[in-house]
Amino acid sequence: MIDGKLKDIYRQVFDNRTLCPMVGPVVGDPMVMHLKEDTKPFAIYVARSIPFAQEPFVEKILINLVQQGIIGPVSDEVTKWCHPIVPVSKSNGDVRLCVDLTQLNTEVKRSIHPTKTPVQAIAGFTPDQRFFAKLDLVKGYWQMHLAEESQHLTTFLTPFGKFKFLRSPMGIVSMGDFFSCRGDVAMAGLDIQKVVDDMACGASSLPDLIRRVSDILERCHKYGLTVNLSKSVLASSSIDFVGF
């Protein structure tokens, strides 16, 4: 009953049909990628070939990402940076589309943020806690705006055209620090264990747990964070969290 009530009250937080960007001071600020001095741009000029069987999947993914505002098409403008794609087959027969940003990573400066390790997060639970909850954000990095001046750095070439990221791409060396910082600001003051986009809390009683979960979901609503309901547990006597 409690699980269903929380899902109903915070249904906007769990609605991942349209992946909305984060909002609010600091949390909603676009992410800027800073390059090292004397950076050498990298670009490919011919789209990397992909297996024929994967082409329909890749095209569908690109269309979906454009519709969600995650990426945008790049017409005939000259771009110094242009990366290849790497489609990866999944066990269910679907395809995951990755962009190979290896060359860009060698030139990006990393912003350092004190992110908890899994061991530190587990140590944050106390022996008296008997009820637990965990929340996982939907494609967390894609919930961050990418600053306009950094978007051209992420341009990538496909057999279906050239695109760039409008939201923060996965696989960038500095992305975890930026995302962790924004998440820490959003959840500041709450009794919560957080490792990048994985959040969990515990309590000695079920009512206390529900209050803490409600506080977390309120913050998610305030800052526009979208939670993956299928990977989240809102109330339980045990959870699997960051490998433990």
Short mmCIF file of C-alpha atoms in Angstrom, two decimals:
data_model
loop_
_atom_site.label_atom_id
_atom_site.label_comp_id
_atom_site.label_asym_id
_atom_site.label_seq_id
_atom_site.Cartn_x
_atom_site.Cartn_y
_atom_site.Cartn_z
CA MET A 1 0.00 0.00 0.00
CA ILE A 2 2.80 2.40 0.96
CA ASP A 3 4.76 1.51 -2.18
CA GLY A 4 1.75 2.25 -4.38
CA LYS A 5 1.00 5.52 -2.57
CA LEU A 6 4.54 6.83 -3.05
CA LYS A 7 4.47 5.89 -6.73
CA ASP A 8 1.19 7.78 -7.12
CA ILE A 9 2.22 10.92 -5.23
CA TYR A 10 5.57 11.18 -7.03
CA ARG A 11 4.52 9.81 -10.41
CA GLN A 12 6.15 12.79 -12.13
CA VAL A 13 9.51 11.81 -10.59
CA PHE A 14 9.14 8.29 -11.99
CA ASP A 15 7.95 9.38 -15.46
CA ASN A 16 10.89 8.63 -17.77
CA ARG A 17 8.98 8.85 -21.05
CA THR A 18 10.46 12.31 -21.55
CA LEU A 19 13.81 12.64 -19.83
CA CYS A 20 13.65 16.18 -18.47
CA PRO A 21 16.85 18.04 -17.55
CA MET A 22 17.78 19.01 -14.00
CA VAL A 23 16.65 22.44 -12.80
CA GLY A 24 17.53 24.88 -10.04
CA PRO A 25 20.65 26.73 -8.85
CA VAL A 26 23.90 24.81 -9.44
CA VAL A 27 22.01 21.55 -10.08
CA GLY A 28 20.58 22.85 -13.35
CA ASP A 29 23.72 24.66 -14.53
CA PRO A 30 24.97 23.38 -17.93
CA MET A 31 28.13 21.30 -17.79
CA VAL A 32 31.20 22.86 -19.41
CA MET A 33 34.10 20.73 -20.63
CA HIS A 34 37.50 22.37 -20.21
CA LEU A 35 40.29 21.30 -22.55
CA LYS A 36 44.00 21.16 -21.86
CA GLU A 37 46.32 23.72 -23.42
CA ASP A 38 47.61 22.97 -26.95
CA THR A 39 44.80 20.49 -27.54
CA LYS A 40 44.89 18.57 -30.82
CA PRO A 41 41.37 17.99 -32.20
CA PHE A 42 40.42 14.55 -33.47
CA ALA A 43 38.01 13.88 -36.33
CA ILE A 44 36.95 11.03 -38.58
CA TYR A 45 35.67 11.80 -42.08
CA VAL A 46 34.02 8.50 -42.98
CA ALA A 47 31.38 6.85 -40.82
CA ARG A 48 32.54 3.62 -39.26
CA SER A 49 30.69 0.67 -40.82
CA ILE A 50 28.25 -1.24 -38.63
CA PRO A 51 26.70 -4.70 -39.10
CA PHE A 52 23.71 -4.66 -41.43
CA ALA A 53 21.51 -6.33 -38.81
CA GLN A 54 22.20 -3.50 -36.35
CA GLU A 55 21.32 -0.64 -38.70
CA PRO A 56 17.55 -0.51 -37.93
CA PHE A 57 18.29 -0.48 -34.19
CA VAL A 58 20.87 2.28 -34.51
CA GLU A 59 18.59 4.45 -36.64
CA LYS A 60 15.72 4.00 -34.17
CA ILE A 61 17.97 4.94 -31.24
CA LEU A 62 19.17 8.10 -32.99
CA ILE A 63 15.60 9.19 -33.78
CA ASN A 64 14.56 8.58 -30.18
CA LEU A 65 17.52 10.53 -28.77
CA VAL A 66 16.77 13.49 -31.03
CA GLN A 67 13.11 13.46 -29.97
CA GLN A 68 14.12 13.48 -26.30
CA GLY A 69 16.53 16.36 -26.80
CA ILE A 70 19.56 14.28 -25.82
CA ILE A 71 21.33 14.82 -29.16
CA GLY A 72 20.80 17.15 -32.10
CA PRO A 73 21.61 16.85 -35.80
CA VAL A 74 24.63 18.69 -37.22
CA SER A 75 24.25 19.70 -40.85
CA ASP A 76 27.18 20.72 -43.04
CA GLU A 77 28.93 22.93 -40.52
CA VAL A 78 32.67 22.37 -40.13
CA THR A 79 33.55 20.61 -36.89
CA LYS A 80 37.10 20.11 -35.64
CA TRP A 81 35.97 17.18 -33.51
CA CYS A 82 34.12 14.15 -34.85
CA HIS A 83 33.95 10.74 -33.17
CA PRO A 84 32.91 7.24 -34.33
CA ILE A 85 30.05 5.20 -32.91
CA VAL A 86 30.24 1.69 -31.49
CA PRO A 87 26.97 -0.31 -31.46
CA VAL A 88 27.04 -3.06 -28.82
CA SER A 89 24.69 -6.03 -28.99
CA LYS A 90 22.75 -6.77 -25.79
CA SER A 91 21.76 -10.20 -24.51
CA ASN A 92 18.08 -9.53 -25.26
CA GLY A 93 18.80 -8.94 -28.96
CA ASP A 94 18.64 -5.15 -28.66
CA VAL A 95 21.53 -2.77 -29.35
CA ARG A 96 23.23 -0.20 -27.13
CA LEU A 97 24.68 2.76 -29.01
CA CYS A 98 28.00 4.06 -27.67
CA VAL A 99 30.08 6.97 -28.93
CA ASP A 100 33.84 6.40 -28.81
CA LEU A 101 35.10 9.52 -27.01
CA THR A 102 38.53 8.07 -26.21
CA GLN A 103 40.44 10.81 -28.05
CA LEU A 104 38.44 13.59 -26.39
CA ASN A 105 39.08 12.10 -22.95
CA THR A 106 42.84 12.53 -23.41
CA GLU A 107 42.33 16.28 -23.79
CA VAL A 108 39.65 17.01 -21.16
CA LYS A 109 40.58 18.40 -17.75
CA ARG A 110 38.95 16.56 -14.88
CA SER A 111 37.03 18.44 -12.21
CA ILE A 112 37.71 16.70 -8.90
CA HIS A 113 34.81 16.12 -6.49
CA PRO A 114 34.88 14.02 -3.28
CA THR A 115 32.56 11.22 -4.39
CA LYS A 116 31.92 8.42 -1.90
CA THR A 117 33.29 4.97 -2.65
CA PRO A 118 30.94 1.97 -2.29
CA VAL A 119 32.72 0.95 0.94
CA GLN A 120 32.28 4.44 2.42
CA ALA A 121 28.59 4.43 1.49
CA ILE A 122 27.99 1.04 3.14
CA ALA A 123 29.82 2.22 6.27
CA GLY A 124 27.28 5.06 6.49
CA PHE A 125 24.49 2.68 7.52
CA THR A 126 24.08 2.11 11.28
CA PRO A 127 23.50 -1.23 13.08
CA ASP A 128 20.03 -0.19 14.31
CA GLN A 129 18.65 0.29 10.78
CA ARG A 130 16.26 -2.50 9.79
CA PHE A 131 14.36 -0.99 6.86
CA PHE A 132 15.92 0.22 3.62
CA ALA A 133 15.25 1.94 0.30
CA LYS A 134 17.31 2.65 -2.79
CA LEU A 135 16.74 4.89 -5.79
CA ASP A 136 18.49 4.81 -9.14
CA LEU A 137 18.37 7.78 -11.52
CA VAL A 138 17.42 7.16 -15.16
CA LYS A 139 20.47 7.70 -17.37
CA GLY A 140 21.68 10.30 -14.90
CA TYR A 141 24.24 12.03 -17.12
CA TRP A 142 21.61 12.68 -19.77
CA GLN A 143 19.71 14.70 -17.18
CA MET A 144 22.47 17.35 -17.26
CA HIS A 145 22.49 20.10 -19.88
CA LEU A 146 25.73 20.33 -21.86
CA ALA A 147 26.89 23.91 -22.32
CA GLU A 148 26.50 25.16 -25.88
CA GLU A 149 30.21 25.97 -26.16
CA SER A 150 31.05 22.33 -25.35
CA GLN A 151 28.51 20.61 -27.59
CA HIS A 152 30.67 20.72 -30.73
CA LEU A 153 33.35 18.69 -28.90
CA THR A 154 30.99 15.71 -28.83
CA THR A 155 30.10 15.63 -32.55
CA PHE A 156 29.89 12.07 -33.86
CA LEU A 157 29.43 10.54 -37.29
CA THR A 158 27.00 7.75 -38.18
CA PRO A 159 25.77 6.19 -41.44
CA PHE A 160 22.57 8.20 -40.81
CA GLY A 161 24.16 11.61 -40.38
CA LYS A 162 26.23 13.73 -38.02
CA PHE A 163 25.04 14.57 -34.51
CA LYS A 164 26.18 16.26 -31.30
CA PHE A 165 25.18 15.88 -27.66
CA LEU A 166 22.89 18.52 -26.14
CA ARG A 167 22.99 16.74 -22.78
CA SER A 168 26.10 15.45 -21.06
CA PRO A 169 27.44 12.32 -22.81
CA MET A 170 28.38 9.16 -20.98
CA GLY A 171 32.00 8.13 -21.05
CA ILE A 172 33.65 11.52 -20.45
CA VAL A 173 36.33 11.44 -17.76
CA SER A 174 35.02 14.54 -15.97
CA MET A 175 31.35 13.59 -16.08
CA GLY A 176 31.17 11.66 -12.80
CA ASP A 177 32.59 14.57 -10.82
CA PHE A 178 30.16 17.08 -12.32
CA PHE A 179 27.18 14.78 -11.79
CA SER A 180 28.14 13.84 -8.22
CA CYS A 181 28.53 17.50 -7.30
CA ARG A 182 25.06 18.39 -8.59
CA GLY A 183 23.52 15.38 -6.86
CA ASP A 184 25.19 16.28 -3.56
CA VAL A 185 23.81 19.83 -3.80
CA ALA A 186 20.31 18.49 -4.54
CA MET A 187 20.39 16.08 -1.58
CA ALA A 188 22.28 18.30 0.89
CA GLY A 189 21.23 17.81 4.52
CA LEU A 190 19.41 14.50 4.00
CA ASP A 191 20.42 11.27 5.75
CA ILE A 192 21.34 9.45 2.57
CA GLN A 193 24.14 7.32 1.14
CA LYS A 194 24.96 8.27 -2.45
CA VAL A 195 27.50 6.96 -4.97
CA VAL A 196 27.23 9.01 -8.20
CA ASP A 197 23.63 8.24 -9.29
CA ASP A 198 22.87 5.44 -6.79
CA MET A 199 21.10 6.57 -3.60
CA ALA A 200 20.00 4.62 -0.54
CA CYS A 201 18.83 5.20 3.01
CA GLY A 202 17.99 3.17 6.10
CA ALA A 203 15.88 3.59 9.23
CA SER A 204 15.11 1.76 12.46
CA SER A 205 11.36 1.82 11.80
CA LEU A 206 9.15 1.73 8.72
CA PRO A 207 7.52 5.14 9.39
CA ASP A 208 10.97 6.74 9.67
CA LEU A 209 12.01 5.12 6.41
CA ILE A 210 8.92 6.42 4.59
CA ARG A 211 9.64 9.93 5.83
CA ARG A 212 13.23 9.72 4.56
CA VAL A 213 12.18 8.32 1.20
CA SER A 214 9.56 11.06 0.88
CA ASP A 215 12.22 13.69 1.62
CA ILE A 216 14.45 12.27 -1.13
CA LEU A 217 11.58 12.15 -3.64
CA GLU A 218 10.64 15.73 -2.73
CA ARG A 219 14.18 16.83 -3.61
CA CYS A 220 14.00 14.87 -6.87
CA HIS A 221 10.77 16.68 -7.71
CA LYS A 222 12.24 20.05 -6.79
CA TYR A 223 15.36 19.65 -8.93
CA GLY A 224 13.79 17.73 -11.81
CA LEU A 225 15.58 14.43 -11.18
CA THR A 226 14.00 11.39 -12.85
CA VAL A 227 14.13 8.09 -10.94
CA ASN A 228 14.20 4.65 -12.55
CA LEU A 229 11.30 2.88 -10.86
CA SER A 230 12.23 -0.57 -12.20
CA LYS A 231 15.64 -0.39 -10.47
CA SER A 232 14.44 1.26 -7.26
CA VAL A 233 13.17 -0.23 -3.99
CA LEU A 234 11.02 2.14 -1.94
CA ALA A 235 10.70 0.01 1.21
CA SER A 236 12.25 -3.32 2.13
CA SER A 237 13.95 -5.23 4.92
CA SER A 238 17.00 -5.67 2.67
CA ILE A 239 18.53 -4.19 -0.49
CA ASP A 240 21.41 -4.79 -2.89
CA PHE A 241 23.39 -1.56 -3.08
CA VAL A 242 26.62 -0.67 -4.94
CA GLY A 243 27.71 -4.30 -5.03
CA PHE A 244 26.84 -5.14 -1.41
#
